[in-house]
């Protein structure tokens, strides 16, 4: 058989294979391959880390190119007026060569290990600046598994990006007015993208079917500001069920069954526009915020109000429930002798307002700390998954990081994160590793090589995305 690869390419492939086998726990197979290829002591840990993740990246690049070639060949058969297939293949080969160079000189964002994920914070410059929208960015959402990032805009479209490569994958059209919010979630094993708009509709899109719009949910009487899937299962389970919650300018919160498309509950209580909605990790509670200058905590099952949070002097733009990892530090701020159990939910929360402040609260409605630093409206809040920090962004164009271990001190400011108002921000979901027995999507198990031990938990993915009135999305990563 003739040798297709050059000796250098063959060596690179062999090392990538060994790194892949080692990373997936197939140490015996890796050792046998090393022995057969006579790769000895020169393949140390530093070399393994260099090649780890490379094989998967090259494989997905090839699959993506195959799909493009197939599409262009099909279009040629159908008589479409596009470039001839040979020219397209040459273009794709040129692009592939560029990608291959990028892959050999860069490590995947989610695989960089020279930074402690529990203390990582975004800093300038951004890893990628994504531009294609024609009007301001309004919302962002990360796919729970793949390296896909969805962005919404006042231009009525949704765009899907590969945030590893910094490339646009597709554009979704269907809404007739500005798209205001996005979220990924849905039934176990069937991730969906949900969007809502000023056109009074909620739309569901299926990523597994080329983001086909599978259902449209009408019902609200005014603009729909925010939509979120409601998690199901045990507290902290990174899975979603069949329900989603929406907040609207019609002053209501609605809960929907995505399998039927029916509104199963309407929650009333806010006196004005409901701007934001945030479900607890176990799906038992909903936190909302709005123009009536309050945030409110609701029982998701009954719709009963559990607490009100009053103290801001302007519109409350955003609210976020704290993760259980933050409970010890927040309990200390609240002068509690004992931290709440990590299995409990909705114990602490944060709100951001047009009064330029961020407030930290306990579940009883007591403000335990006010964070001052923004020079304009606070537009979005994100808790660090490690529990030590709270991130905020706003119309002063900055992203700010507040350290709970230092009584909420602002320890980092990303000045001029964008050229205009920073309107939205999301942290990529954690890397959920399956148990050795193949427990299925989202079970949160981590198996050691050889199956000796299993630990529950999620790996923190150090990726933060922001969207702005400057029409761009920026991705921050190590």
Short mmCIF file of C-alpha atoms in Angstrom, two decimals:
data_model
loop_
_atom_site.label_atom_id
_atom_site.label_comp_id
_atom_site.label_asym_id
_atom_site.label_seq_id
_atom_site.Cartn_x
_atom_site.Cartn_y
_atom_site.Cartn_z
CA UNK A 1 0.00 0.00 0.00
CA UNK A 2 1.38 3.42 -0.97
CA UNK A 3 2.17 5.88 1.81
CA UNK A 4 -0.33 8.79 1.65
CA UNK A 5 1.05 10.69 4.63
CA UNK A 6 4.51 12.16 4.85
CA UNK A 7 6.71 10.78 7.67
CA UNK A 8 6.06 13.97 9.68
CA UNK A 9 2.27 13.69 9.20
CA UNK A 10 2.34 10.02 10.16
CA UNK A 11 4.26 10.84 13.34
CA UNK A 12 1.72 13.55 14.23
CA UNK A 13 -1.16 11.12 13.66
CA UNK A 14 0.44 8.43 15.82
CA UNK A 15 0.97 10.84 18.71
CA UNK A 16 -2.59 12.16 18.43
CA UNK A 17 -3.91 8.59 18.53
CA UNK A 18 -1.87 7.76 21.64
CA UNK A 19 -3.02 10.96 23.37
CA UNK A 20 -6.64 10.18 22.50
CA UNK A 21 -6.42 6.60 23.78
CA UNK A 22 -4.75 7.74 27.01
CA UNK A 23 -7.36 10.46 27.60
CA UNK A 24 -10.23 8.00 27.12
CA UNK A 25 -8.80 5.53 29.62
CA UNK A 26 -7.52 2.96 27.10
CA UNK A 27 -4.05 2.93 28.63
CA UNK A 28 -3.23 -0.67 27.67
CA UNK A 29 -4.10 -0.03 24.03
CA UNK A 30 -2.04 3.17 24.09
CA UNK A 31 0.94 1.32 25.56
CA UNK A 32 0.70 -1.42 22.92
CA UNK A 33 0.56 1.19 20.14
CA UNK A 34 3.58 3.00 21.55
CA UNK A 35 5.54 -0.22 21.69
CA UNK A 36 4.62 -1.21 18.14
CA UNK A 37 5.51 2.24 16.78
CA UNK A 38 8.68 2.40 18.89
CA UNK A 39 7.61 5.65 20.53
CA UNK A 40 9.44 5.61 23.84
CA UNK A 41 10.33 8.07 26.56
CA UNK A 42 10.13 11.11 24.28
CA UNK A 43 6.30 10.92 24.59
CA UNK A 44 5.99 12.46 28.06
CA UNK A 45 3.07 14.27 29.78
CA UNK A 46 3.90 17.57 28.10
CA UNK A 47 3.76 15.91 24.68
CA UNK A 48 0.51 14.15 25.57
CA UNK A 49 -1.15 17.42 26.61
CA UNK A 50 0.00 19.04 23.38
CA UNK A 51 -1.78 16.42 21.28
CA UNK A 52 -4.80 15.82 23.54
CA UNK A 53 -8.03 16.84 21.83
CA UNK A 54 -6.33 17.21 18.44
CA UNK A 55 -7.75 14.02 16.93
CA UNK A 56 -11.36 14.97 17.76
CA UNK A 57 -10.90 18.46 16.32
CA UNK A 58 -9.44 17.14 13.06
CA UNK A 59 -12.18 14.53 12.80
CA UNK A 60 -15.01 17.06 13.21
CA UNK A 61 -13.33 19.34 10.65
CA UNK A 62 -13.27 16.51 8.10
CA UNK A 63 -16.92 15.63 8.77
CA UNK A 64 -17.92 19.28 8.32
CA UNK A 65 -16.03 19.45 5.01
CA UNK A 66 -17.65 16.22 3.79
CA UNK A 67 -21.10 17.68 4.47
CA UNK A 68 -20.23 20.86 2.56
CA UNK A 69 -18.88 18.92 -0.45
CA UNK A 70 -22.00 16.73 -0.49
CA UNK A 71 -24.23 19.82 -0.40
CA UNK A 72 -22.41 21.56 -3.23
CA UNK A 73 -22.41 18.40 -5.39
CA UNK A 74 -26.16 18.05 -4.80
CA UNK A 75 -26.72 21.70 -5.66
CA UNK A 76 -24.80 21.24 -8.91
CA UNK A 77 -26.99 18.30 -9.86
CA UNK A 78 -30.08 20.40 -9.16
CA UNK A 79 -28.78 23.13 -11.48
CA UNK A 80 -28.24 25.79 -8.79
CA UNK A 81 -26.24 28.81 -9.86
CA UNK A 82 -23.23 28.38 -7.58
CA UNK A 83 -19.56 27.63 -8.08
CA UNK A 84 -18.72 24.34 -9.86
CA UNK A 85 -18.09 21.47 -7.40
CA UNK A 86 -14.37 21.24 -8.29
CA UNK A 87 -13.88 24.94 -7.50
CA UNK A 88 -15.82 24.54 -4.28
CA UNK A 89 -13.72 21.53 -3.28
CA UNK A 90 -10.54 23.51 -3.97
CA UNK A 91 -11.87 26.35 -1.81
CA UNK A 92 -12.73 23.89 0.94
CA UNK A 93 -9.33 22.22 0.75
CA UNK A 94 -7.68 25.63 1.10
CA UNK A 95 -9.89 26.42 4.09
CA UNK A 96 -9.15 23.00 5.56
CA UNK A 97 -5.40 23.62 5.27
CA UNK A 98 -5.88 26.86 7.20
CA UNK A 99 -7.91 25.07 9.87
CA UNK A 100 -5.33 22.31 10.15
CA UNK A 101 -2.65 24.91 10.83
CA UNK A 102 -4.89 26.48 13.50
CA UNK A 103 -5.48 23.10 15.09
CA UNK A 104 -1.80 22.25 15.29
CA UNK A 105 -0.95 25.56 16.96
CA UNK A 106 -3.90 25.91 19.34
CA UNK A 107 -5.53 23.92 22.10
CA UNK A 108 -9.36 23.67 22.26
CA UNK A 109 -10.89 26.32 24.55
CA UNK A 110 -12.54 23.76 26.79
CA UNK A 111 -9.34 21.67 27.12
CA UNK A 112 -6.83 24.28 28.31
CA UNK A 113 -5.63 23.13 31.71
CA UNK A 114 -3.03 25.68 32.73
CA UNK A 115 -5.66 27.68 34.59
CA UNK A 116 -7.57 26.75 37.76
CA UNK A 117 -11.21 26.87 36.59
CA UNK A 118 -12.49 27.81 40.06
CA UNK A 119 -10.55 31.08 39.99
CA UNK A 120 -10.54 31.87 36.25
CA UNK A 121 -12.09 35.21 35.30
CA UNK A 122 -12.50 36.77 31.84
CA UNK A 123 -9.92 39.31 30.72
CA UNK A 124 -9.12 41.29 27.56
CA UNK A 125 -8.61 40.62 24.79
CA UNK A 126 -11.54 38.40 23.83
CA UNK A 127 -10.69 35.08 22.20
CA UNK A 128 -13.18 35.74 19.37
CA UNK A 129 -15.30 38.64 18.18
CA UNK A 130 -18.31 37.32 16.26
CA UNK A 131 -19.96 39.68 13.80
CA UNK A 132 -22.89 39.12 11.45
CA UNK A 133 -25.98 40.63 13.09
CA UNK A 134 -27.27 43.88 11.64
CA UNK A 135 -28.80 45.27 14.83
CA UNK A 136 -28.00 45.09 18.59
CA UNK A 137 -27.47 41.74 20.28
CA UNK A 138 -30.15 41.01 22.89
CA UNK A 139 -29.47 37.49 24.23
CA UNK A 140 -27.08 34.53 24.24
CA UNK A 141 -27.30 30.82 25.04
CA UNK A 142 -24.75 27.97 25.07
CA UNK A 143 -25.58 24.45 23.90
CA UNK A 144 -25.24 22.13 26.93
CA UNK A 145 -23.02 19.61 25.10
CA UNK A 146 -21.64 20.92 21.82
CA UNK A 147 -19.51 24.01 21.20
CA UNK A 148 -22.47 25.94 19.83
CA UNK A 149 -23.43 29.46 20.92
CA UNK A 150 -26.75 31.02 19.93
CA UNK A 151 -27.18 34.80 19.69
CA UNK A 152 -30.40 36.79 19.32
CA UNK A 153 -30.79 40.26 17.87
CA UNK A 154 -33.15 43.11 17.21
CA UNK A 155 -32.68 42.22 13.52
CA UNK A 156 -35.27 39.40 14.16
CA UNK A 157 -32.75 36.58 13.58
CA UNK A 158 -30.94 34.00 15.68
CA UNK A 159 -27.42 32.99 14.73
CA UNK A 160 -25.63 29.78 15.72
CA UNK A 161 -21.86 29.99 16.11
CA UNK A 162 -19.07 27.51 16.77
CA UNK A 163 -17.42 29.32 19.67
CA UNK A 164 -14.30 27.10 19.50
CA UNK A 165 -13.55 28.13 15.92
CA UNK A 166 -15.23 31.54 16.05
CA UNK A 167 -17.32 30.78 12.96
CA UNK A 168 -20.95 31.29 11.99
CA UNK A 169 -22.76 27.99 11.43
CA UNK A 170 -26.30 29.02 10.49
CA UNK A 171 -28.94 31.77 10.75
CA UNK A 172 -32.47 31.07 12.00
CA UNK A 173 -35.35 33.14 10.67
CA UNK A 174 -38.95 32.97 11.83
CA UNK A 175 -39.63 35.80 14.24
CA UNK A 176 -41.04 39.01 12.77
CA UNK A 177 -39.84 41.40 15.49
CA UNK A 178 -36.76 41.62 17.76
CA UNK A 179 -35.75 38.36 19.43
CA UNK A 180 -35.31 39.11 23.14
CA UNK A 181 -34.22 35.89 24.87
CA UNK A 182 -32.80 32.40 24.23
CA UNK A 183 -32.21 29.19 26.17
CA UNK A 184 -31.18 25.59 25.52
CA UNK A 185 -32.86 22.73 27.37
CA UNK A 186 -35.85 20.44 27.02
CA UNK A 187 -36.66 16.78 27.56
CA UNK A 188 -33.85 14.41 28.50
CA UNK A 189 -31.89 13.34 25.45
CA UNK A 190 -33.68 15.85 23.20
CA UNK A 191 -32.06 19.27 23.58
CA UNK A 192 -34.07 22.15 22.11
CA UNK A 193 -33.44 25.86 21.61
CA UNK A 194 -36.21 28.21 22.72
CA UNK A 195 -36.57 31.87 21.72
CA UNK A 196 -39.05 34.63 22.47
CA UNK A 197 -39.79 37.91 20.77
CA UNK A 198 -41.63 41.22 20.66
CA UNK A 199 -43.87 39.50 18.09
CA UNK A 200 -45.67 37.88 21.10
CA UNK A 201 -44.52 34.34 20.29
CA UNK A 202 -42.20 31.72 21.73
CA UNK A 203 -40.53 29.40 19.23
CA UNK A 204 -38.87 26.00 19.69
CA UNK A 205 -36.02 24.93 17.39
CA UNK A 206 -34.56 21.42 17.07
CA UNK A 207 -30.72 21.40 16.80
CA UNK A 208 -30.81 17.71 15.80
CA UNK A 209 -32.95 18.57 12.75
CA UNK A 210 -30.92 21.49 11.37
CA UNK A 211 -32.65 23.83 13.84
CA UNK A 212 -36.08 23.34 12.32
CA UNK A 213 -38.80 25.43 14.00
CA UNK A 214 -40.87 22.64 15.55
CA UNK A 215 -43.44 24.61 17.52
CA UNK A 216 -44.69 28.17 18.07
CA UNK A 217 -46.35 29.11 21.36
CA UNK A 218 -48.71 32.12 21.30
CA UNK A 219 -50.46 33.41 24.40
CA UNK A 220 -48.79 36.47 25.88
CA UNK A 221 -50.48 39.84 25.31
CA UNK A 222 -47.29 41.91 25.01
CA UNK A 223 -43.55 41.57 24.32
CA UNK A 224 -41.95 38.47 25.84
CA UNK A 225 -38.79 39.55 27.63
CA UNK A 226 -37.27 36.29 28.81
CA UNK A 227 -37.67 32.53 28.46
CA UNK A 228 -35.98 29.71 30.38
CA UNK A 229 -36.29 25.93 30.52
CA UNK A 230 -37.18 24.69 34.01
CA UNK A 231 -34.75 21.99 35.25
CA UNK A 232 -36.17 18.73 36.57
CA UNK A 233 -34.86 15.99 38.86
CA UNK A 234 -32.77 16.24 41.99
CA UNK A 235 -31.35 19.55 43.14
CA UNK A 236 -28.52 20.62 40.90
CA UNK A 237 -29.25 18.06 38.20
CA UNK A 238 -28.01 19.53 34.89
CA UNK A 239 -31.04 18.26 32.99
CA UNK A 240 -34.24 19.96 31.91
CA UNK A 241 -37.75 18.66 31.66
CA UNK A 242 -40.74 19.43 29.53
CA UNK A 243 -41.53 22.80 31.11
CA UNK A 244 -40.34 26.30 30.36
CA UNK A 245 -41.11 29.68 31.92
CA UNK A 246 -41.59 33.00 30.16
CA UNK A 247 -41.74 36.60 31.43
CA UNK A 248 -43.59 39.35 29.61
CA UNK A 249 -44.43 43.03 29.42
CA UNK A 250 -48.05 41.93 30.01
CA UNK A 251 -47.00 41.62 33.70
CA UNK A 252 -47.34 37.83 33.80
CA UNK A 253 -45.12 34.78 34.04
CA UNK A 254 -46.33 31.76 32.10
CA UNK A 255 -45.30 28.11 32.37
CA UNK A 256 -45.54 26.00 29.21
CA UNK A 257 -45.41 22.29 28.40
CA UNK A 258 -43.13 22.01 25.36
CA UNK A 259 -44.48 18.59 24.37
CA UNK A 260 -48.05 19.87 23.96
CA UNK A 261 -47.47 23.57 23.43
CA UNK A 262 -50.03 24.44 26.10
CA UNK A 263 -49.70 27.10 28.79
CA UNK A 264 -50.21 25.15 32.01
CA UNK A 265 -49.99 28.04 34.49
CA UNK A 266 -50.11 31.85 34.55
CA UNK A 267 -48.50 33.63 37.50
CA UNK A 268 -49.55 37.18 38.35
CA UNK A 269 -48.13 39.51 40.96
CA UNK A 270 -45.78 42.00 39.35
CA UNK A 271 -47.24 45.48 38.93
CA UNK A 272 -45.37 46.21 35.69
CA UNK A 273 -43.23 44.70 32.93
CA UNK A 274 -41.52 41.45 34.00
CA UNK A 275 -37.99 41.69 32.62
CA UNK A 276 -36.20 38.52 33.73
CA UNK A 277 -36.93 34.98 34.93
CA UNK A 278 -34.52 32.50 36.53
CA UNK A 279 -35.48 28.96 37.66
CA UNK A 280 -33.75 27.25 40.57
CA UNK A 281 -31.43 24.31 39.85
CA UNK A 282 -34.03 21.80 41.04
CA UNK A 283 -36.93 23.48 39.23
CA UNK A 284 -38.87 24.15 42.43
CA UNK A 285 -38.65 27.94 42.36
CA UNK A 286 -38.75 30.82 39.89
CA UNK A 287 -37.04 34.16 40.46
CA UNK A 288 -38.39 37.14 38.50
CA UNK A 289 -37.54 40.84 38.23
CA UNK A 290 -39.13 43.81 36.54
CA UNK A 291 -40.06 47.43 36.06
CA UNK A 292 -41.90 47.61 39.40
CA UNK A 293 -38.41 47.82 40.99
CA UNK A 294 -38.80 44.46 42.73
CA UNK A 295 -37.66 40.87 42.38
CA UNK A 296 -39.95 38.05 43.46
CA UNK A 297 -39.51 34.38 44.31
CA UNK A 298 -42.30 31.98 43.31
CA UNK A 299 -43.18 28.35 43.95
CA UNK A 300 -43.05 26.93 40.41
CA UNK A 301 -45.67 24.23 41.13
CA UNK A 302 -48.34 26.30 42.85
CA UNK A 303 -47.49 29.76 41.52
CA UNK A 304 -47.54 31.15 45.07
CA UNK A 305 -45.27 34.04 45.98
CA UNK A 306 -42.59 33.03 48.49
CA UNK A 307 -40.72 36.33 48.96
CA UNK A 308 -40.34 39.85 47.59
CA UNK A 309 -37.05 41.75 47.29
CA UNK A 310 -37.54 45.50 47.64
CA UNK A 311 -34.75 48.04 47.75
CA UNK A 312 -33.77 49.16 44.27
CA UNK A 313 -34.77 52.66 43.18
CA UNK A 314 -35.15 51.93 39.45
CA UNK A 315 -36.09 49.09 37.11
CA UNK A 316 -34.59 45.72 38.08
CA UNK A 317 -33.13 44.48 34.80
CA UNK A 318 -31.78 41.09 35.90
CA UNK A 319 -31.78 38.55 38.71
CA UNK A 320 -29.90 35.31 39.32
CA UNK A 321 -30.11 32.60 41.98
CA UNK A 322 -26.77 31.73 43.56
CA UNK A 323 -25.29 28.24 43.03
CA UNK A 324 -24.86 26.09 46.13
CA UNK A 325 -21.07 26.48 45.78
CA UNK A 326 -21.49 30.12 46.80
CA UNK A 327 -23.52 29.39 49.96
CA UNK A 328 -20.59 29.36 52.45
CA UNK A 329 -19.29 32.77 51.33
CA UNK A 330 -22.78 34.30 51.13
CA UNK A 331 -23.66 32.88 54.54
CA UNK A 332 -20.59 34.63 55.95
CA UNK A 333 -21.68 37.89 54.33
CA UNK A 334 -25.11 37.43 55.92
CA UNK A 335 -23.52 36.76 59.34
CA UNK A 336 -25.09 33.29 59.49
CA UNK A 337 -23.50 30.85 61.92
CA UNK A 338 -24.16 27.93 59.59
CA UNK A 339 -24.28 27.73 55.81
CA UNK A 340 -27.45 26.29 54.22
CA UNK A 341 -27.27 22.74 52.92
CA UNK A 342 -25.91 22.47 49.38
CA UNK A 343 -28.94 20.33 48.52
CA UNK A 344 -31.29 23.25 49.19
CA UNK A 345 -32.12 25.72 46.45
CA UNK A 346 -32.96 29.43 46.22
CA UNK A 347 -31.10 30.32 49.44
CA UNK A 348 -29.38 33.43 48.06
CA UNK A 349 -29.71 35.61 44.96
CA UNK A 350 -28.44 38.73 43.21
CA UNK A 351 -30.30 41.52 41.39
CA UNK A 352 -29.02 44.18 39.01
CA UNK A 353 -30.78 47.47 38.34
CA UNK A 354 -30.90 50.65 36.33
CA UNK A 355 -30.00 52.38 39.60
CA UNK A 356 -26.43 51.19 38.77
CA UNK A 357 -26.22 48.85 41.78
CA UNK A 358 -26.18 45.10 42.39
CA UNK A 359 -27.80 43.74 45.54
CA UNK A 360 -27.23 40.40 47.25
CA UNK A 361 -30.19 38.92 49.15
CA UNK A 362 -31.09 35.97 51.32
CA UNK A 363 -34.24 33.95 50.63
CA UNK A 364 -36.24 35.88 53.27
CA UNK A 365 -35.91 39.15 51.35
CA UNK A 366 -33.09 40.68 53.42
CA UNK A 367 -30.46 42.63 51.49
CA UNK A 368 -27.08 41.44 52.78
CA UNK A 369 -24.82 43.52 50.51
CA UNK A 370 -25.00 46.28 47.89
CA UNK A 371 -22.26 46.28 45.24
CA UNK A 372 -21.45 49.71 43.79
CA UNK A 373 -19.13 50.24 40.82
CA UNK A 374 -21.02 50.38 37.53
CA UNK A 375 -21.46 53.84 36.02
CA UNK A 376 -24.65 52.97 34.15
CA UNK A 377 -27.49 50.41 34.03
CA UNK A 378 -26.60 46.88 35.13
CA UNK A 379 -27.90 44.60 32.38
CA UNK A 380 -26.86 41.00 33.22
CA UNK A 381 -25.55 38.91 36.11
CA UNK A 382 -23.73 35.56 36.01
CA UNK A 383 -22.53 33.53 38.99
CA UNK A 384 -19.13 31.89 38.66
CA UNK A 385 -19.73 28.09 38.78
CA UNK A 386 -16.97 27.81 41.39
CA UNK A 387 -19.07 29.96 43.74
CA UNK A 388 -16.45 32.57 44.63
CA UNK A 389 -17.36 35.32 42.17
CA UNK A 390 -20.31 37.20 40.70
CA UNK A 391 -19.93 38.69 37.21
CA UNK A 392 -21.91 41.66 35.92
CA UNK A 393 -22.09 43.74 32.76
CA UNK A 394 -23.87 46.93 31.84
CA UNK A 395 -24.31 50.04 29.81
CA UNK A 396 -20.94 51.40 30.98
CA UNK A 397 -19.45 48.94 28.41
CA UNK A 398 -17.67 46.96 31.12
CA UNK A 399 -17.68 43.48 32.66
CA UNK A 400 -17.01 43.47 36.40
CA UNK A 401 -16.01 40.59 38.68
CA UNK A 402 -16.94 40.71 42.38
CA UNK A 403 -15.14 38.52 44.94
CA UNK A 404 -17.48 37.15 47.62
CA UNK A 405 -14.49 36.06 49.71
CA UNK A 406 -13.51 39.75 50.00
CA UNK A 407 -16.98 40.96 51.01
CA UNK A 408 -18.00 41.59 47.41
CA UNK A 409 -14.96 43.63 46.40
CA UNK A 410 -14.63 44.31 42.66
CA UNK A 411 -11.40 42.48 41.79
CA UNK A 412 -11.45 42.78 38.01
CA UNK A 413 -12.89 45.20 35.49
CA UNK A 414 -12.82 44.41 31.78
CA UNK A 415 -12.92 48.02 30.59
CA UNK A 416 -14.35 48.58 27.13
CA UNK A 417 -15.42 44.96 26.86
CA UNK A 418 -17.41 46.27 23.91
CA UNK A 419 -17.57 49.55 22.00
CA UNK A 420 -21.17 50.12 23.17
CA UNK A 421 -23.58 48.96 25.90
CA UNK A 422 -23.04 45.33 27.00
CA UNK A 423 -26.58 43.96 26.90
CA UNK A 424 -26.20 40.25 27.78
CA UNK A 425 -23.77 37.70 29.17
CA UNK A 426 -23.71 33.92 29.67
CA UNK A 427 -21.25 31.39 31.13
CA UNK A 428 -20.87 28.13 29.21
CA UNK A 429 -22.47 25.15 31.01
CA UNK A 430 -20.23 22.66 32.78
CA UNK A 431 -18.74 19.61 31.12
CA UNK A 432 -20.96 16.73 32.26
CA UNK A 433 -19.07 13.45 32.19
CA UNK A 434 -20.99 10.21 31.98
CA UNK A 435 -20.53 7.35 34.43
CA UNK A 436 -18.51 4.34 33.39
CA UNK A 437 -21.71 2.34 32.96
CA UNK A 438 -23.03 4.69 30.31
CA UNK A 439 -25.63 6.35 32.48
CA UNK A 440 -26.80 8.62 29.71
CA UNK A 441 -26.88 12.33 29.07
CA UNK A 442 -26.48 14.67 31.99
CA UNK A 443 -25.96 12.12 34.76
CA UNK A 444 -23.01 14.07 36.11
CA UNK A 445 -20.73 11.10 36.77
CA UNK A 446 -16.97 11.15 36.30
CA UNK A 447 -15.25 7.80 35.84
CA UNK A 448 -11.57 7.25 36.43
CA UNK A 449 -9.47 5.36 33.89
CA UNK A 450 -9.85 1.66 34.49
CA UNK A 451 -13.25 2.09 36.14
CA UNK A 452 -11.81 2.01 39.66
CA UNK A 453 -13.71 5.00 40.99
CA UNK A 454 -16.58 7.28 40.07
CA UNK A 455 -17.20 10.78 41.32
CA UNK A 456 -20.18 13.03 40.89
CA UNK A 457 -19.67 16.50 39.52
CA UNK A 458 -19.33 18.84 36.63
CA UNK A 459 -16.16 20.21 35.08
CA UNK A 460 -16.20 23.99 34.87
CA UNK A 461 -15.94 25.23 31.30
CA UNK A 462 -13.98 28.49 31.29
CA UNK A 463 -15.88 30.27 28.51
CA UNK A 464 -17.90 33.49 28.89
CA UNK A 465 -19.79 35.21 26.07
CA UNK A 466 -21.08 38.78 25.95
CA UNK A 467 -23.35 40.57 23.49
CA UNK A 468 -23.60 44.27 22.78
CA UNK A 469 -25.37 47.13 21.08
CA UNK A 470 -22.19 47.35 18.96
CA UNK A 471 -23.63 44.37 16.96
CA UNK A 472 -20.94 41.95 18.10
CA UNK A 473 -20.64 38.87 20.33
CA UNK A 474 -17.38 38.35 22.17
CA UNK A 475 -16.07 35.05 23.57
CA UNK A 476 -13.67 35.19 26.51
CA UNK A 477 -11.60 32.10 27.29
CA UNK A 478 -8.15 31.23 28.71
#
